[in-house]
Amino acid sequence: MPDHPVITIDGPAASGKSSVARLVAQRRGAIYVNTGNMYRAMTWAVLDRQIDPADAEAVRQATAVVEIQSPVVAGQTVVQVNGIPLTDADLNSDPVNRAVSHVARVPEVRDRLVAAQRALAALGPLVMEGRDIGSVVFPNSPLKFYIDASEEVRSARRRAQGHADQVAERDRLDSTRKTSPLVIPQGAVVIDNSHLTLEQAVEQVLERLPSP
């Protein structure tokens, strides 16, 4: 285990886990890590190379030469592909939204990014969010959370953000993949974020953490 236990925050698409994790990191003076952006960066690279994201073998070969860097800027990691910074627009485009679950299913992609995520613990205290952080990346962390919300609420949030991807299909792909499926990590505190304000959800996490 790292010297500073990693606060892990998992959950499905549009559950609000990113917003919660970012604020928890700020309040705790920790580095915020959005691991989903690492998979989005890989997906962007696959699409940039005009690879079919559903072709696992083609994705495996294409991503073997893709390097994802995660420098820390203003208290959070940002992602680069082979040294090229990606914008939020790059990472959250509808093509990336539709394809990311396919790319994330490829075992070799997950193995490389899980190793990279574990290496980030050397940076210091982290709040790391994703879909397999408490179950696979840092399963021994004593500080695990799972942020959930109803499918209806999550779909409405995605539409409000102007995105057209289907959360139910992403849930199905993420939960049924053979490598690191989306699950509630053992020992995680589950928070239903369907009808909480952001501040209420953040407080529910903070009140369960030991004093820094």
mmCIF file of C-alpha atoms in Angstrom:
data_model
loop_
_atom_site.group_PDB
_atom_site.id
_atom_site.type_symbol
_atom_site.label_atom_id
_atom_site.label_comp_id
_atom_site.label_asym_id
_atom_site.label_seq_id
_atom_site.Cartn_x
_atom_site.Cartn_y
_atom_site.Cartn_z
ATOM 1 C CA MET A 1 0.000 0.000 0.000
ATOM 2 C CA PRO A 2 1.242 3.566 -0.697
ATOM 3 C CA ASP A 3 2.502 5.676 2.216
ATOM 4 C CA HIS A 4 -0.661 7.759 1.819
ATOM 5 C CA PRO A 5 -3.774 5.574 1.366
ATOM 6 C CA VAL A 6 -5.511 6.425 -1.885
ATOM 7 C CA ILE A 7 -9.116 7.584 -1.582
ATOM 8 C CA THR A 8 -10.879 5.545 -4.277
ATOM 9 C CA ILE A 9 -14.153 6.692 -5.829
ATOM 10 C CA ASP A 10 -15.843 4.373 -8.317
ATOM 11 C CA GLY A 11 -19.181 4.458 -10.068
ATOM 12 C CA PRO A 12 -20.989 4.277 -13.408
ATOM 13 C CA ALA A 13 -21.153 6.951 -16.111
ATOM 14 C CA ALA A 14 -22.753 10.277 -15.092
ATOM 15 C CA SER A 15 -23.121 9.275 -11.446
ATOM 16 C CA GLY A 16 -21.371 12.478 -10.395
ATOM 17 C CA LYS A 17 -18.223 10.751 -9.166
ATOM 18 C CA SER A 18 -15.860 13.089 -11.044
ATOM 19 C CA SER A 19 -17.330 16.241 -9.518
ATOM 20 C CA VAL A 20 -17.372 14.661 -6.057
ATOM 21 C CA ALA A 21 -13.812 13.342 -6.354
ATOM 22 C CA ARG A 22 -12.454 16.677 -7.588
ATOM 23 C CA LEU A 23 -13.921 18.596 -4.640
ATOM 24 C CA VAL A 24 -12.906 15.953 -2.092
ATOM 25 C CA ALA A 25 -9.334 16.208 -3.390
ATOM 26 C CA GLN A 26 -9.385 19.989 -3.059
ATOM 27 C CA ARG A 27 -10.732 19.831 0.502
ATOM 28 C CA ARG A 28 -8.153 17.208 1.505
ATOM 29 C CA GLY A 29 -5.189 18.847 -0.220
ATOM 30 C CA ALA A 30 -4.748 15.746 -2.397
ATOM 31 C CA ILE A 31 -4.073 15.272 -6.103
ATOM 32 C CA TYR A 32 -7.190 14.498 -8.146
ATOM 33 C CA VAL A 33 -6.842 11.706 -10.716
ATOM 34 C CA ASN A 34 -9.570 11.051 -13.281
ATOM 35 C CA THR A 35 -8.606 7.625 -14.622
ATOM 36 C CA GLY A 36 -11.447 7.717 -17.119
ATOM 37 C CA ASN A 37 -9.533 10.401 -18.989
ATOM 38 C CA MET A 38 -6.644 7.961 -19.431
ATOM 39 C CA TYR A 39 -8.978 5.512 -21.178
ATOM 40 C CA ARG A 40 -10.506 8.379 -23.130
ATOM 41 C CA ALA A 41 -7.037 9.405 -24.270
ATOM 42 C CA MET A 42 -6.375 5.869 -25.511
ATOM 43 C CA THR A 43 -9.733 5.939 -27.272
ATOM 44 C CA TRP A 44 -8.940 9.283 -28.874
ATOM 45 C CA ALA A 45 -5.672 7.784 -30.148
ATOM 46 C CA VAL A 46 -7.514 4.770 -31.583
ATOM 47 C CA LEU A 47 -10.040 6.962 -33.386
ATOM 48 C CA ASP A 48 -7.300 9.334 -34.567
ATOM 49 C CA ARG A 49 -5.650 6.348 -36.239
ATOM 50 C CA GLN A 50 -9.000 5.392 -37.816
ATOM 51 C CA ILE A 51 -9.088 2.059 -35.974
ATOM 52 C CA ASP A 52 -12.440 0.364 -35.348
ATOM 53 C CA PRO A 53 -12.791 0.532 -31.534
ATOM 54 C CA ALA A 54 -14.842 -2.683 -31.562
ATOM 55 C CA ASP A 55 -11.939 -4.594 -33.169
ATOM 56 C CA ALA A 56 -10.067 -5.696 -30.044
ATOM 57 C CA GLU A 57 -7.029 -7.026 -31.873
ATOM 58 C CA ALA A 58 -6.651 -3.860 -33.928
ATOM 59 C CA VAL A 59 -6.997 -1.788 -30.753
ATOM 60 C CA ARG A 60 -4.380 -3.933 -29.000
ATOM 61 C CA GLN A 61 -1.884 -3.425 -31.815
ATOM 62 C CA ALA A 62 -2.590 0.287 -32.229
ATOM 63 C CA THR A 63 -2.318 1.130 -28.531
ATOM 64 C CA ALA A 64 0.922 -0.810 -28.041
ATOM 65 C CA VAL A 65 2.823 2.223 -29.363
ATOM 66 C CA VAL A 66 0.690 4.853 -27.603
ATOM 67 C CA GLU A 67 2.178 6.416 -24.487
ATOM 68 C CA ILE A 68 -0.123 8.110 -21.998
ATOM 69 C CA GLN A 69 1.504 10.697 -19.727
ATOM 70 C CA SER A 70 -0.214 12.176 -16.645
ATOM 71 C CA PRO A 71 1.587 15.318 -15.451
ATOM 72 C CA VAL A 72 0.091 17.206 -12.499
ATOM 73 C CA VAL A 73 -1.280 20.669 -13.249
ATOM 74 C CA ALA A 74 -3.045 22.789 -10.610
ATOM 75 C CA GLY A 75 -3.601 19.878 -8.269
ATOM 76 C CA GLN A 76 -4.829 17.323 -10.756
ATOM 77 C CA THR A 77 -3.405 15.070 -13.409
ATOM 78 C CA VAL A 78 -3.925 15.921 -17.063
ATOM 79 C CA VAL A 79 -3.444 13.516 -19.939
ATOM 80 C CA GLN A 80 -1.138 13.598 -22.915
ATOM 81 C CA VAL A 81 -0.879 11.168 -25.829
ATOM 82 C CA ASN A 82 2.736 10.736 -26.888
ATOM 83 C CA GLY A 83 3.458 14.135 -25.361
ATOM 84 C CA ILE A 84 0.481 15.888 -26.991
ATOM 85 C CA PRO A 85 -1.935 17.496 -24.478
ATOM 86 C CA LEU A 86 -5.608 16.703 -25.050
ATOM 87 C CA THR A 87 -8.414 19.151 -24.323
ATOM 88 C CA ASP A 88 -11.695 18.423 -22.560
ATOM 89 C CA ALA A 89 -13.340 18.680 -25.970
ATOM 90 C CA ASP A 90 -11.029 15.951 -27.307
ATOM 91 C CA LEU A 91 -11.663 13.673 -24.339
ATOM 92 C CA ASN A 92 -15.422 14.163 -24.104
ATOM 93 C CA SER A 93 -16.485 14.195 -27.732
ATOM 94 C CA ASP A 94 -19.441 11.992 -28.661
ATOM 95 C CA PRO A 95 -17.255 9.633 -30.762
ATOM 96 C CA VAL A 96 -14.992 9.080 -27.735
ATOM 97 C CA ASN A 97 -18.006 8.682 -25.430
ATOM 98 C CA ARG A 98 -19.442 5.977 -27.697
ATOM 99 C CA ALA A 99 -16.145 4.125 -28.147
ATOM 100 C CA VAL A 100 -14.418 4.306 -24.760
ATOM 101 C CA SER A 101 -16.094 1.231 -23.248
ATOM 102 C CA HIS A 102 -14.953 -0.856 -26.238
ATOM 103 C CA VAL A 103 -11.335 0.269 -25.904
ATOM 104 C CA ALA A 104 -11.416 -0.171 -22.116
ATOM 105 C CA ARG A 105 -12.454 -3.813 -22.543
ATOM 106 C CA VAL A 106 -9.121 -4.740 -24.152
ATOM 107 C CA PRO A 107 -7.037 -6.473 -21.434
ATOM 108 C CA GLU A 108 -3.696 -5.121 -22.647
ATOM 109 C CA VAL A 109 -5.036 -1.558 -22.480
ATOM 110 C CA ARG A 110 -6.286 -2.059 -18.934
ATOM 111 C CA ASP A 111 -3.069 -3.746 -17.797
ATOM 112 C CA ARG A 112 -0.937 -0.840 -18.994
ATOM 113 C CA LEU A 113 -3.174 1.853 -17.562
ATOM 114 C CA VAL A 114 -3.661 0.106 -14.221
ATOM 115 C CA ALA A 115 0.131 -0.044 -13.858
ATOM 116 C CA ALA A 116 0.357 3.643 -14.721
ATOM 117 C CA GLN A 117 -2.351 4.494 -12.184
ATOM 118 C CA ARG A 118 -0.607 2.583 -9.408
ATOM 119 C CA ALA A 119 2.617 4.410 -10.191
ATOM 120 C CA LEU A 120 0.887 7.748 -9.559
ATOM 121 C CA ALA A 121 0.695 6.909 -5.837
ATOM 122 C CA ALA A 122 4.346 8.009 -5.618
ATOM 123 C CA LEU A 123 3.164 11.592 -6.180
ATOM 124 C CA GLY A 124 1.575 11.805 -2.726
ATOM 125 C CA PRO A 125 -1.994 11.696 -1.378
ATOM 126 C CA LEU A 126 -4.478 10.944 -4.170
ATOM 127 C CA VAL A 127 -8.199 10.953 -4.745
ATOM 128 C CA MET A 128 -8.550 8.604 -7.700
ATOM 129 C CA GLU A 129 -11.840 7.965 -9.465
ATOM 130 C CA GLY A 130 -12.870 5.505 -12.119
ATOM 131 C CA ARG A 131 -14.588 2.165 -12.532
ATOM 132 C CA ASP A 132 -12.131 -0.306 -10.973
ATOM 133 C CA ILE A 133 -10.055 1.764 -8.548
ATOM 134 C CA GLY A 134 -11.238 0.200 -5.307
ATOM 135 C CA SER A 135 -11.664 -3.264 -6.815
ATOM 136 C CA VAL A 136 -8.483 -3.617 -8.909
ATOM 137 C CA VAL A 137 -6.097 -0.658 -8.856
ATOM 138 C CA PHE A 138 -5.965 -0.161 -5.061
ATOM 139 C CA PRO A 139 -8.038 -3.009 -3.601
ATOM 140 C CA ASN A 140 -6.333 -2.716 -0.210
ATOM 141 C CA SER A 141 -7.197 0.919 0.320
ATOM 142 C CA PRO A 142 -9.263 1.436 3.496
ATOM 143 C CA LEU A 143 -10.890 4.530 1.949
ATOM 144 C CA LYS A 144 -13.276 3.255 -0.736
ATOM 145 C CA PHE A 145 -16.436 4.870 -2.072
ATOM 146 C CA TYR A 146 -18.940 3.977 -4.773
ATOM 147 C CA ILE A 147 -21.053 6.830 -6.126
ATOM 148 C CA ASP A 148 -24.256 5.659 -7.802
ATOM 149 C CA ALA A 149 -27.400 7.222 -9.278
ATOM 150 C CA SER A 150 -30.437 5.912 -11.097
ATOM 151 C CA GLU A 151 -30.225 5.288 -14.831
ATOM 152 C CA GLU A 152 -32.902 7.912 -15.437
ATOM 153 C CA VAL A 153 -31.009 10.577 -13.525
ATOM 154 C CA ARG A 154 -27.714 9.711 -15.178
ATOM 155 C CA SER A 155 -29.251 9.763 -18.666
ATOM 156 C CA ALA A 156 -30.781 13.173 -17.955
ATOM 157 C CA ARG A 157 -27.393 14.476 -16.800
ATOM 158 C CA ARG A 158 -25.716 13.311 -20.003
ATOM 159 C CA ARG A 159 -28.405 14.977 -22.124
ATOM 160 C CA ALA A 160 -28.023 18.188 -20.124
ATOM 161 C CA GLN A 161 -24.297 18.079 -20.883
ATOM 162 C CA GLY A 162 -25.134 17.844 -24.585
ATOM 163 C CA HIS A 163 -23.932 14.258 -25.042
ATOM 164 C CA ALA A 164 -25.765 11.565 -26.972
ATOM 165 C CA ASP A 165 -24.156 8.393 -25.599
ATOM 166 C CA GLN A 166 -26.392 5.813 -23.921
ATOM 167 C CA VAL A 167 -25.523 5.225 -20.269
ATOM 168 C CA ALA A 168 -27.372 1.888 -20.185
ATOM 169 C CA GLU A 169 -25.184 0.509 -22.982
ATOM 170 C CA ARG A 170 -22.025 1.831 -21.340
ATOM 171 C CA ASP A 171 -23.141 0.235 -18.069
ATOM 172 C CA ARG A 172 -23.650 -3.087 -19.832
ATOM 173 C CA LEU A 173 -20.242 -2.989 -21.510
ATOM 174 C CA ASP A 174 -18.424 -1.849 -18.367
ATOM 175 C CA SER A 175 -20.144 -4.379 -16.093
ATOM 176 C CA THR A 176 -19.741 -7.404 -18.367
ATOM 177 C CA ARG A 177 -16.155 -7.014 -19.559
ATOM 178 C CA LYS A 178 -13.901 -9.900 -18.545
ATOM 179 C CA THR A 179 -11.076 -7.679 -17.315
ATOM 180 C CA SER A 180 -11.798 -5.414 -14.324
ATOM 181 C CA PRO A 181 -15.575 -5.143 -14.671
ATOM 182 C CA LEU A 182 -17.459 -2.330 -12.975
ATOM 183 C CA VAL A 183 -18.485 -3.623 -9.532
ATOM 184 C CA ILE A 184 -19.065 -2.219 -6.077
ATOM 185 C CA PRO A 185 -15.656 -2.778 -4.423
ATOM 186 C CA GLN A 186 -15.607 -4.898 -1.305
ATOM 187 C CA GLY A 187 -15.815 -2.655 1.738
ATOM 188 C CA ALA A 188 -16.809 0.455 -0.220
ATOM 189 C CA VAL A 189 -19.243 3.014 1.172
ATOM 190 C CA VAL A 190 -22.114 3.306 -1.341
ATOM 191 C CA ILE A 191 -23.605 6.769 -1.814
ATOM 192 C CA ASP A 192 -26.783 7.208 -3.878
ATOM 193 C CA ASN A 193 -26.244 10.512 -5.630
ATOM 194 C CA SER A 194 -29.548 10.554 -7.506
ATOM 195 C CA HIS A 195 -31.046 13.432 -5.525
ATOM 196 C CA LEU A 196 -28.149 14.926 -3.565
ATOM 197 C CA THR A 197 -26.572 18.285 -4.230
ATOM 198 C CA LEU A 198 -22.874 18.206 -5.031
ATOM 199 C CA GLU A 199 -22.084 19.655 -1.608
ATOM 200 C CA GLN A 200 -24.207 17.011 0.124
ATOM 201 C CA ALA A 201 -22.445 14.201 -1.752
ATOM 202 C CA VAL A 202 -19.021 15.646 -0.949
ATOM 203 C CA GLU A 203 -19.937 15.963 2.726
ATOM 204 C CA GLN A 204 -21.058 12.326 2.816
ATOM 205 C CA VAL A 205 -17.575 11.328 1.661
ATOM 206 C CA LEU A 206 -15.668 13.740 3.903
ATOM 207 C CA GLU A 207 -17.505 12.761 7.063
ATOM 208 C CA ARG A 208 -16.399 9.154 6.581
ATOM 209 C CA LEU A 209 -12.708 10.007 6.170
ATOM 210 C CA PRO A 210 -10.199 10.136 9.017
ATOM 211 C CA SER A 211 -8.732 13.500 9.923
ATOM 212 C CA PRO A 212 -5.923 14.429 7.476
#
